[in-house]
mmCIF file of C-alpha atoms in Angstrom:
data_model
loop_
_atom_site.group_PDB
_atom_site.id
_atom_site.type_symbol
_atom_site.label_atom_id
_atom_site.label_comp_id
_atom_site.label_asym_id
_atom_site.label_seq_id
_atom_site.Cartn_x
_atom_site.Cartn_y
_atom_site.Cartn_z
ATOM 1 C CA MET A 1 -32.406 68.994 -0.241
ATOM 2 C CA LYS A 2 -29.602 70.064 2.567
ATOM 3 C CA GLU A 3 -26.209 71.098 0.904
ATOM 4 C CA LEU A 4 -23.252 69.428 2.063
ATOM 5 C CA ALA A 5 -20.093 70.840 3.718
ATOM 6 C CA PRO A 6 -17.129 72.056 1.643
ATOM 7 C CA SER A 7 -14.837 69.759 2.884
ATOM 8 C CA VAL A 8 -17.043 66.823 2.881
ATOM 9 C CA LYS A 9 -18.004 67.605 -0.993
ATOM 10 C CA MET A 10 -14.209 67.571 -1.583
ATOM 11 C CA GLU A 11 -13.729 64.005 0.028
ATOM 12 C CA CYS A 12 -16.434 62.940 -1.862
ATOM 13 C CA ASP A 13 -14.757 64.062 -5.054
ATOM 14 C CA ILE A 14 -11.578 63.019 -4.153
ATOM 15 C CA LEU A 15 -13.233 59.516 -3.596
ATOM 16 C CA ASP A 16 -14.963 59.407 -7.177
ATOM 17 C CA ALA A 17 -11.440 60.840 -8.630
ATOM 18 C CA LEU A 18 -9.643 58.013 -7.316
ATOM 19 C CA GLU A 19 -12.101 55.230 -8.103
ATOM 20 C CA ALA A 20 -12.253 56.489 -11.513
ATOM 21 C CA LEU A 21 -8.469 56.452 -11.518
ATOM 22 C CA GLY A 22 -8.370 53.207 -10.183
ATOM 23 C CA TYR A 23 -6.665 53.696 -7.158
ATOM 24 C CA THR A 24 -7.304 50.185 -5.244
ATOM 25 C CA GLY A 25 -5.709 51.406 -1.715
ATOM 26 C CA PRO A 26 -7.082 51.528 1.840
ATOM 27 C CA LEU A 27 -8.343 55.196 1.368
ATOM 28 C CA LEU A 28 -11.218 53.769 -0.208
ATOM 29 C CA LYS A 29 -12.709 52.323 2.724
ATOM 30 C CA GLU A 30 -15.520 53.984 4.399
ATOM 31 C CA GLY A 31 -14.195 56.861 6.808
ATOM 32 C CA ALA A 32 -10.513 55.993 5.977
ATOM 33 C CA LEU A 33 -9.639 59.197 4.075
ATOM 34 C CA ASN A 34 -11.677 61.291 6.825
ATOM 35 C CA LYS A 35 -9.346 59.673 8.847
ATOM 36 C CA ALA A 36 -6.015 60.186 6.600
ATOM 37 C CA VAL A 37 -6.625 63.646 6.171
ATOM 38 C CA GLU A 38 -7.276 64.769 9.898
ATOM 39 C CA ASN A 39 -4.080 63.024 10.571
ATOM 40 C CA GLY A 40 -2.173 64.926 7.633
ATOM 41 C CA LEU A 41 1.720 64.351 7.351
ATOM 42 C CA SER A 42 1.668 62.001 10.234
ATOM 43 C CA SER A 43 -0.743 59.372 8.602
ATOM 44 C CA PRO A 44 1.397 56.639 6.192
ATOM 45 C CA GLU A 45 -2.054 56.176 3.928
ATOM 46 C CA PHE A 46 -1.870 59.844 3.283
ATOM 47 C CA PHE A 47 1.718 59.762 2.151
ATOM 48 C CA GLU A 48 1.447 56.695 0.355
ATOM 49 C CA LEU A 49 -1.413 57.986 -1.942
ATOM 50 C CA CYS A 50 0.307 61.471 -2.501
ATOM 51 C CA VAL A 51 3.347 59.602 -3.585
ATOM 52 C CA TRP A 52 1.210 57.491 -5.918
ATOM 53 C CA LEU A 53 -0.849 60.095 -7.224
ATOM 54 C CA GLY A 54 2.945 61.893 -7.980
ATOM 55 C CA SER A 55 4.445 58.947 -9.390
ATOM 56 C CA GLN A 56 1.385 58.582 -11.754
ATOM 57 C CA ILE A 57 1.299 62.358 -12.876
ATOM 58 C CA LYS A 58 5.151 61.969 -13.793
ATOM 59 C CA SER A 59 4.738 59.234 -15.625
ATOM 60 C CA LEU A 60 2.374 61.019 -18.239
ATOM 61 C CA CYS A 61 4.596 64.226 -18.371
ATOM 62 C CA ASN A 62 8.036 65.601 -18.449
ATOM 63 C CA MET A 63 8.552 66.936 -15.047
ATOM 64 C CA GLU A 64 11.953 67.660 -13.322
ATOM 65 C CA GLU A 65 10.232 67.491 -9.439
ATOM 66 C CA SER A 66 9.256 64.431 -8.090
ATOM 67 C CA ILE A 67 7.444 62.604 -5.173
ATOM 68 C CA THR A 68 9.358 60.236 -3.362
ATOM 69 C CA ALA A 69 8.265 57.917 -0.177
ATOM 70 C CA ALA A 70 9.171 59.220 3.224
ATOM 71 C CA ASP A 71 11.163 57.445 6.393
ATOM 72 C CA GLY A 72 10.048 58.135 9.371
ATOM 73 C CA ASP A 73 9.285 61.497 11.021
ATOM 74 C CA LYS A 74 13.083 62.829 10.080
ATOM 75 C CA ASP A 75 11.924 63.075 6.398
ATOM 76 C CA ILE A 76 8.596 64.882 6.637
ATOM 77 C CA GLU A 77 10.398 68.284 6.525
ATOM 78 C CA SER A 78 11.880 67.026 3.207
ATOM 79 C CA PHE A 79 8.813 65.523 2.128
ATOM 80 C CA GLN A 80 6.951 68.602 2.404
ATOM 81 C CA LEU A 81 9.391 70.192 0.608
ATOM 82 C CA GLU A 82 9.416 67.956 -2.407
ATOM 83 C CA ILE A 83 5.331 68.524 -2.784
ATOM 84 C CA SER A 84 5.945 72.404 -2.438
ATOM 85 C CA GLY A 85 8.175 72.151 -5.534
ATOM 86 C CA PHE A 86 6.301 69.691 -7.378
ATOM 87 C CA LEU A 87 2.967 71.695 -7.111
ATOM 88 C CA ARG A 88 5.025 74.840 -8.087
ATOM 89 C CA GLU A 89 5.993 73.350 -11.196
ATOM 90 C CA MET A 90 2.270 72.106 -12.068
ATOM 91 C CA ALA A 91 1.293 75.817 -11.342
ATOM 92 C CA CYS A 92 -1.108 74.559 -8.383
ATOM 93 C CA PRO A 93 -3.956 77.505 -7.713
ATOM 94 C CA TYR A 94 -3.910 77.023 -3.864
ATOM 95 C CA SER A 95 -1.712 79.548 -2.609
ATOM 96 C CA SER A 96 -1.930 78.023 1.101
ATOM 97 C CA LEU A 97 -0.216 75.012 -0.742
ATOM 98 C CA ILE A 98 2.654 77.059 -1.971
ATOM 99 C CA SER A 99 3.496 79.753 -0.043
ATOM 100 C CA GLY A 100 3.828 80.706 3.637
ATOM 101 C CA ASP A 101 5.754 78.470 6.488
ATOM 102 C CA ILE A 102 6.506 75.117 4.942
ATOM 103 C CA LYS A 103 5.577 73.222 8.209
ATOM 104 C CA ASP A 104 2.309 75.013 8.150
ATOM 105 C CA ARG A 105 1.175 74.198 4.869
ATOM 106 C CA LEU A 106 -0.497 70.847 5.465
ATOM 107 C CA ARG A 107 -1.448 71.249 9.239
ATOM 108 C CA GLU A 108 -5.063 71.492 8.549
ATOM 109 C CA LYS A 109 -7.182 68.964 6.982
ATOM 110 C CA GLU A 110 -8.657 71.533 4.443
ATOM 111 C CA ASP A 111 -5.759 71.886 2.971
ATOM 112 C CA CYS A 112 -4.666 68.212 2.873
ATOM 113 C CA LEU A 113 -8.045 67.742 1.045
ATOM 114 C CA LYS A 114 -7.012 70.701 -1.534
ATOM 115 C CA LEU A 115 -3.901 68.882 -2.085
ATOM 116 C CA LEU A 116 -5.358 65.647 -2.972
ATOM 117 C CA LEU A 117 -8.041 66.884 -4.928
ATOM 118 C CA PHE A 118 -5.626 68.927 -6.951
ATOM 119 C CA LEU A 119 -3.659 66.017 -7.875
ATOM 120 C CA SER A 120 -6.300 63.448 -8.532
ATOM 121 C CA THR A 121 -8.213 66.006 -11.116
ATOM 122 C CA GLU A 122 -4.554 66.691 -12.653
ATOM 123 C CA LEU A 123 -4.144 63.274 -13.393
ATOM 124 C CA GLN A 124 -7.271 62.608 -14.619
ATOM 125 C CA ALA A 125 -6.763 65.670 -17.305
ATOM 126 C CA LEU A 126 -3.307 64.227 -17.890
ATOM 127 C CA LYS A 127 -4.945 60.534 -18.755
ATOM 128 C CA ILE A 128 -7.800 62.056 -21.142
ATOM 129 C CA LEU A 129 -4.732 63.787 -23.065
ATOM 130 C CA HIS A 130 -2.598 61.014 -23.242
ATOM 131 C CA SER A 131 -5.500 59.141 -24.391
ATOM 132 C CA LYS A 132 -6.179 61.630 -27.011
ATOM 133 C CA LYS A 133 -2.997 61.884 -28.215
ATOM 134 C CA MET A 134 -2.087 57.928 -28.440
ATOM 135 C CA LYS A 135 -5.416 57.524 -29.907
ATOM 136 C CA GLY A 136 -5.437 55.959 -33.521
ATOM 137 C CA SER A 137 -1.850 55.810 -33.350
ATOM 138 C CA HIS A 138 0.797 52.587 -34.775
ATOM 139 C CA LEU A 139 2.271 52.612 -30.992
ATOM 140 C CA GLU A 140 -1.296 52.508 -29.392
ATOM 141 C CA LYS A 141 -2.340 49.565 -31.848
ATOM 142 C CA HIS A 142 1.295 48.032 -31.144
ATOM 143 C CA ASN A 143 0.586 48.250 -27.091
ATOM 144 C CA GLU A 144 -3.054 46.982 -27.505
ATOM 145 C CA ILE A 145 -1.429 43.983 -29.216
ATOM 146 C CA TYR A 146 1.606 43.283 -26.747
ATOM 147 C CA GLN A 147 -0.835 43.566 -23.601
ATOM 148 C CA GLU A 148 -3.045 40.868 -24.916
ATOM 149 C CA VAL A 149 0.063 38.439 -25.909
ATOM 150 C CA GLN A 150 1.504 39.424 -22.110
ATOM 151 C CA ALA A 151 -2.051 38.384 -20.923
ATOM 152 C CA ILE A 152 -1.458 35.213 -22.585
ATOM 153 C CA CYS A 153 2.121 34.570 -21.145
ATOM 154 C CA ASP A 154 0.788 35.573 -17.874
ATOM 155 C CA ALA A 155 -1.902 32.784 -17.897
ATOM 156 C CA LEU A 156 0.698 30.323 -19.203
ATOM 157 C CA GLY A 157 2.974 30.810 -16.587
ATOM 158 C CA LEU A 158 5.965 32.335 -18.704
ATOM 159 C CA PRO A 159 8.469 34.491 -17.557
ATOM 160 C CA ASN A 160 8.258 38.549 -18.543
ATOM 161 C CA SER A 161 10.346 39.234 -21.354
ATOM 162 C CA SER A 162 12.331 42.266 -21.252
ATOM 163 C CA SER A 163 11.994 43.021 -24.831
ATOM 164 C CA SER A 164 8.738 44.350 -26.228
ATOM 165 C CA GLU A 165 8.978 42.631 -29.701
ATOM 166 C CA ILE A 166 5.887 40.547 -30.300
ATOM 167 C CA PRO A 167 7.077 37.571 -32.351
ATOM 168 C CA PRO A 168 9.758 36.295 -29.740
ATOM 169 C CA LEU A 169 6.657 36.097 -27.318
ATOM 170 C CA LEU A 170 4.458 34.163 -30.027
ATOM 171 C CA THR A 171 7.036 31.502 -30.104
ATOM 172 C CA ASN A 172 7.366 30.798 -26.526
ATOM 173 C CA VAL A 173 3.756 30.995 -26.560
ATOM 174 C CA GLU A 174 3.714 28.400 -29.314
ATOM 175 C CA GLN A 175 6.266 26.259 -27.748
ATOM 176 C CA LYS A 176 4.413 26.555 -24.255
ATOM 177 C CA ILE A 177 1.134 25.123 -25.678
ATOM 178 C CA LYS A 178 2.767 22.292 -27.381
ATOM 179 C CA ASP A 179 4.284 21.341 -24.094
ATOM 180 C CA ILE A 180 0.708 21.475 -22.226
ATOM 181 C CA LEU A 181 -0.959 19.711 -24.831
ATOM 182 C CA SER A 182 1.373 16.830 -25.242
ATOM 183 C CA LYS A 183 0.370 15.945 -21.537
ATOM 184 C CA VAL A 184 -3.299 15.866 -21.761
ATOM 185 C CA GLN A 185 -5.589 13.632 -24.089
ATOM 186 C CA ASN A 186 -6.106 14.483 -27.677
ATOM 187 C CA ASN A 187 -9.701 15.412 -27.352
ATOM 188 C CA HIS A 188 -9.119 17.901 -24.326
ATOM 189 C CA VAL A 189 -9.366 21.054 -26.142
ATOM 190 C CA GLY A 190 -12.095 20.064 -28.827
ATOM 191 C CA LYS A 191 -12.411 20.875 -32.344
ATOM 192 C CA SER A 192 -12.874 24.287 -33.438
ATOM 193 C CA LEU A 193 -15.921 25.615 -34.278
ATOM 194 C CA LEU A 194 -14.706 27.309 -37.529
ATOM 195 C CA THR A 195 -13.401 24.332 -39.675
ATOM 196 C CA ASN A 196 -12.162 26.549 -42.794
ATOM 197 C CA PRO A 197 -9.390 28.727 -42.964
ATOM 198 C CA LEU A 198 -10.307 32.495 -43.676
ATOM 199 C CA ASN A 199 -8.786 34.578 -46.153
ATOM 200 C CA SER A 200 -7.836 38.398 -45.722
ATOM 201 C CA GLU A 201 -11.087 39.337 -47.537
ATOM 202 C CA GLN A 202 -13.500 37.173 -45.259
ATOM 203 C CA VAL A 203 -11.379 38.511 -42.094
ATOM 204 C CA GLU A 204 -11.896 42.147 -43.274
ATOM 205 C CA ARG A 205 -15.574 41.278 -43.769
ATOM 206 C CA LEU A 206 -16.009 39.786 -40.427
ATOM 207 C CA GLU A 207 -14.191 42.314 -38.739
ATOM 208 C CA LYS A 208 -16.719 44.597 -40.167
ATOM 209 C CA ILE A 209 -19.936 42.806 -39.207
ATOM 210 C CA ASN A 210 -17.941 42.606 -35.603
ATOM 211 C CA ASP A 211 -17.826 46.367 -35.587
ATOM 212 C CA ALA A 212 -21.342 46.682 -36.342
ATOM 213 C CA LEU A 213 -22.523 44.245 -33.857
ATOM 214 C CA ARG A 214 -20.753 46.125 -31.385
ATOM 215 C CA SER A 215 -22.049 49.496 -32.377
ATOM 216 C CA GLU A 216 -25.570 48.172 -31.796
ATOM 217 C CA TYR A 217 -24.785 46.042 -28.532
ATOM 218 C CA GLU A 218 -22.834 49.356 -27.201
ATOM 219 C CA CYS A 219 -26.209 51.428 -27.866
ATOM 220 C CA ARG A 220 -27.827 48.696 -26.192
ATOM 221 C CA ARG A 221 -25.565 48.755 -23.274
ATOM 222 C CA ARG A 222 -25.820 52.496 -22.692
ATOM 223 C CA MET A 223 -29.476 52.315 -22.907
ATOM 224 C CA LEU A 224 -29.631 49.901 -19.847
ATOM 225 C CA MET A 225 -26.906 51.640 -18.006
ATOM 226 C CA LYS A 226 -28.504 54.912 -18.410
ATOM 227 C CA ARG A 227 -31.830 52.822 -17.128
ATOM 228 C CA LEU A 228 -29.640 51.565 -13.766
ATOM 229 C CA ASP A 229 -28.813 54.885 -13.241
ATOM 230 C CA VAL A 230 -32.143 56.698 -13.240
ATOM 231 C CA THR A 231 -33.630 53.766 -11.442
ATOM 232 C CA VAL A 232 -30.787 54.110 -8.889
ATOM 233 C CA GLN A 233 -31.359 58.099 -8.613
ATOM 234 C CA SER A 234 -34.990 57.589 -8.205
ATOM 235 C CA PHE A 235 -34.126 55.651 -4.684
ATOM 236 C CA GLY A 236 -32.531 59.147 -3.337
ATOM 237 C CA TRP A 237 -36.215 61.370 -3.469
ATOM 238 C CA SER A 238 -37.314 59.777 -0.593
ATOM 239 C CA ASP A 239 -36.686 61.577 2.638
ATOM 240 C CA ARG A 240 -35.300 58.573 4.183
ATOM 241 C CA ALA A 241 -32.913 58.039 1.405
ATOM 242 C CA LYS A 242 -31.738 61.869 1.093
ATOM 243 C CA VAL A 243 -29.463 61.571 4.346
ATOM 244 C CA LYS A 244 -27.736 58.480 3.153
ATOM 245 C CA THR A 245 -26.739 59.805 -0.284
ATOM 246 C CA ASP A 246 -23.278 59.597 0.381
ATOM 247 C CA ASP A 247 -23.555 55.621 1.568
ATOM 248 C CA ILE A 248 -25.380 55.291 -1.530
ATOM 249 C CA ALA A 249 -23.074 56.830 -3.777
ATOM 250 C CA ARG A 250 -20.170 54.710 -1.659
ATOM 251 C CA ILE A 251 -21.553 51.594 -2.778
ATOM 252 C CA TYR A 252 -23.116 51.895 -5.998
ATOM 253 C CA GLN A 253 -20.393 54.106 -7.790
ATOM 254 C CA PRO A 254 -17.373 51.449 -7.404
ATOM 255 C CA LYS A 255 -20.210 48.862 -9.030
ATOM 256 C CA ARG A 256 -21.456 51.271 -11.770
ATOM 257 C CA TYR A 257 -17.600 52.089 -12.800
ATOM 258 C CA ALA A 258 -16.714 48.418 -13.721
ATOM 259 C CA LEU A 259 -19.392 48.265 -15.924
ATOM 260 C CA SER A 260 -18.342 49.068 -19.657
ATOM 261 C CA PRO A 261 -20.721 49.760 -22.778
ATOM 262 C CA LYS A 262 -18.132 48.343 -25.036
ATOM 263 C CA SER A 263 -18.134 44.702 -25.939
ATOM 264 C CA THR A 264 -15.085 43.161 -25.863
ATOM 265 C CA ILE A 265 -15.764 40.329 -28.421
ATOM 266 C CA THR A 266 -13.433 40.060 -31.324
ATOM 267 C CA LEU A 267 -12.361 38.195 -34.193
ATOM 268 C CA ALA A 268 -9.562 35.925 -31.823
ATOM 269 C CA HIS A 269 -13.162 34.628 -29.830
ATOM 270 C CA LEU A 270 -14.542 33.643 -33.099
ATOM 271 C CA LEU A 271 -11.006 31.820 -33.972
ATOM 272 C CA ALA A 272 -10.860 30.065 -30.447
ATOM 273 C CA ALA A 273 -14.449 28.868 -30.285
ATOM 274 C CA ARG A 274 -14.900 25.324 -29.854
ATOM 275 C CA GLU A 275 -17.993 22.752 -31.047
ATOM 276 C CA ASP A 276 -19.194 22.811 -27.801
ATOM 277 C CA LEU A 277 -20.046 26.480 -28.227
ATOM 278 C CA SER A 278 -23.027 25.831 -30.792
ATOM 279 C CA LYS A 279 -24.789 23.333 -28.677
ATOM 280 C CA ILE A 280 -27.928 25.693 -27.160
ATOM 281 C CA ILE A 281 -28.954 24.867 -23.607
ATOM 282 C CA ARG A 282 -31.948 25.949 -22.455
ATOM 283 C CA THR A 283 -32.135 28.383 -19.629
ATOM 284 C CA SER A 284 -34.812 25.915 -18.059
ATOM 285 C CA SER A 285 -32.548 22.821 -18.241
ATOM 286 C CA GLY A 286 -31.775 21.004 -14.793
ATOM 287 C CA SER A 287 -27.440 21.346 -15.368
ATOM 288 C CA THR A 288 -28.322 25.622 -16.139
ATOM 289 C CA ARG A 289 -30.714 26.037 -13.203
ATOM 290 C CA GLU A 290 -28.341 24.330 -10.541
ATOM 291 C CA ASN A 291 -26.331 27.509 -11.243
ATOM 292 C CA THR A 292 -29.279 29.955 -11.730
ATOM 293 C CA VAL A 293 -31.752 28.939 -8.814
ATOM 294 C CA CYS A 294 -32.298 31.110 -5.975
ATOM 295 C CA ALA A 295 -34.828 31.962 -3.075
ATOM 296 C CA ILE A 296 -36.825 34.253 -5.094
ATOM 297 C CA ASN A 297 -37.912 32.191 -7.417
ATOM 298 C CA LYS A 298 -39.894 30.251 -4.862
ATOM 299 C CA VAL A 299 -42.077 33.536 -4.107
ATOM 300 C CA LEU A 300 -45.470 33.263 -5.910
ATOM 301 C CA MET A 301 -47.401 36.876 -6.506
ATOM 302 C CA GLY A 302 -50.720 36.887 -5.467
ATOM 303 C CA ARG A 303 -54.045 38.109 -7.663
ATOM 304 C CA VAL A 304 -53.117 41.490 -9.208
ATOM 305 C CA PRO A 305 -55.643 43.724 -11.140
ATOM 306 C CA ASP A 306 -56.363 43.296 -14.535
ATOM 307 C CA ARG A 307 -54.463 46.562 -16.490
ATOM 308 C CA GLY A 308 -56.051 45.823 -19.568
ATOM 309 C CA GLY A 309 -54.125 47.100 -22.829
ATOM 310 C CA ARG A 310 -55.358 44.189 -24.906
ATOM 311 C CA PRO A 311 -55.859 45.777 -28.819
ATOM 312 C CA THR A 312 -58.957 43.611 -29.154
ATOM 313 C CA GLU A 313 -60.376 44.951 -26.609
ATOM 314 C CA ILE A 314 -59.921 48.741 -27.338
ATOM 315 C CA GLU A 315 -62.716 50.663 -28.427
ATOM 316 C CA PRO A 316 -62.223 53.349 -31.290
ATOM 317 C CA PRO A 317 -62.410 57.010 -30.248
ATOM 318 C CA PRO A 318 -65.866 58.513 -31.125
ATOM 319 C CA PRO A 319 -65.612 60.893 -34.301
ATOM 320 C CA GLU A 320 -65.091 64.521 -33.559
ATOM 321 C CA MET A 321 -67.571 65.977 -36.224
ATOM 322 C CA PRO A 322 -70.155 64.662 -38.642
ATOM 323 C CA PRO A 323 -68.429 63.262 -42.119
ATOM 324 C CA TRP A 324 -68.455 66.116 -44.742
ATOM 325 C CA GLN A 325 -70.630 65.615 -47.806
ATOM 326 C CA LYS A 326 -70.968 67.221 -51.336
ATOM 327 C CA ARG A 327 -73.873 69.607 -51.629
ATOM 328 C CA GLN A 328 -76.388 68.068 -53.869
ATOM 329 C CA GLU A 329 -77.881 69.751 -56.899
ATOM 330 C CA GLY A 330 -81.317 71.074 -57.479
ATOM 331 C CA GLY A 331 -82.019 72.400 -53.951
ATOM 332 C CA GLY A 332 -80.200 73.595 -50.552
ATOM 333 C CA ARG A 333 -81.165 69.961 -48.790
ATOM 334 C CA GLY A 334 -77.239 69.271 -49.150
ATOM 335 C CA ALA A 335 -75.702 67.524 -46.438
ATOM 336 C CA TRP A 336 -77.433 69.170 -43.804
ATOM 337 C CA GLY A 337 -80.483 68.019 -44.472
ATOM 338 C CA GLY A 338 -83.693 70.359 -44.016
ATOM 339 C CA GLY A 339 -87.205 70.993 -45.777
ATOM 340 C CA GLY A 340 -88.716 73.909 -47.596
ATOM 341 C CA GLY A 341 -87.230 75.142 -50.968
ATOM 342 C CA GLY A 342 -85.316 78.259 -51.268
ATOM 343 C CA GLY A 343 -82.413 76.573 -49.007
ATOM 344 C CA ARG A 344 -83.743 77.529 -46.177
ATOM 345 C CA GLY A 345 -83.601 73.910 -44.272
ATOM 346 C CA ASN A 346 -84.741 74.132 -40.884
ATOM 347 C CA TRP A 347 -84.028 77.599 -40.008
ATOM 348 C CA GLY A 348 -87.781 78.417 -41.415
#
């Protein structure tokens, strides 16, 4: 397989890193990044991406330097000075980005690619370190709960609160829900599937059961995702697909990153479940088929050869050697038979 040019490989690595970092800007479109780095400092999209990466990095570590947005051509030089100081503070290994005439540092396409590659990979490393540091801490648990409550507030259309305290937010949520329920019919929400209240011991047991199920589902999901990766990888073995490796990756990777092996089901889903969840609807029912019917259902398969494999039709394997028998007393006949006395048998 033909190796990619260094600039193309750097571009692919940058796109992969940006997608993993959650960047949703215009440079993810096909050919957009290549055009932006060719234009360099004259590209507003290139400016915006550098500012976005710089702000993300600064939010995760204590840095004195920063990269701010530039307005017009007159600020290009000051923008270059900011990037130079920012890279020096981060101990950037690319000498072409931190030394020499400052006006010539980002004129070449390769230098622009190096800048984006360095910033994106540094941001990935900082996020990994930050995640490990926060994992299991009380602050992480508080932030997780706060984010859930804030998502409820957003869904209910409540204004953003300046306080990070959770009890006032829950009070506002409760009042808002009561106001909404007062305007609908009594049976609009439905009865709860869980009719009895749970004590602390029952909650703890249910959480352990849920953890065990989530671990099992995660294992199954990882297996299915690995099958998906291997299947897509096998598509690239053909000669026609080898020249379209970048196109396949550009289409497949965003969808692949959206898949998570971890289950999002929690005890809150059990508490929020309604009675209608216990009604099992057949996948072949008319109401379900209205949403799942597609053109492939009308394709009929022709006759296929019988591949066998039925256990009842499999013949046992032939014995590899005759069964062993104990030597009989009174002569040399034994298990090998033979005639004559004295143990000569058929050898005469």
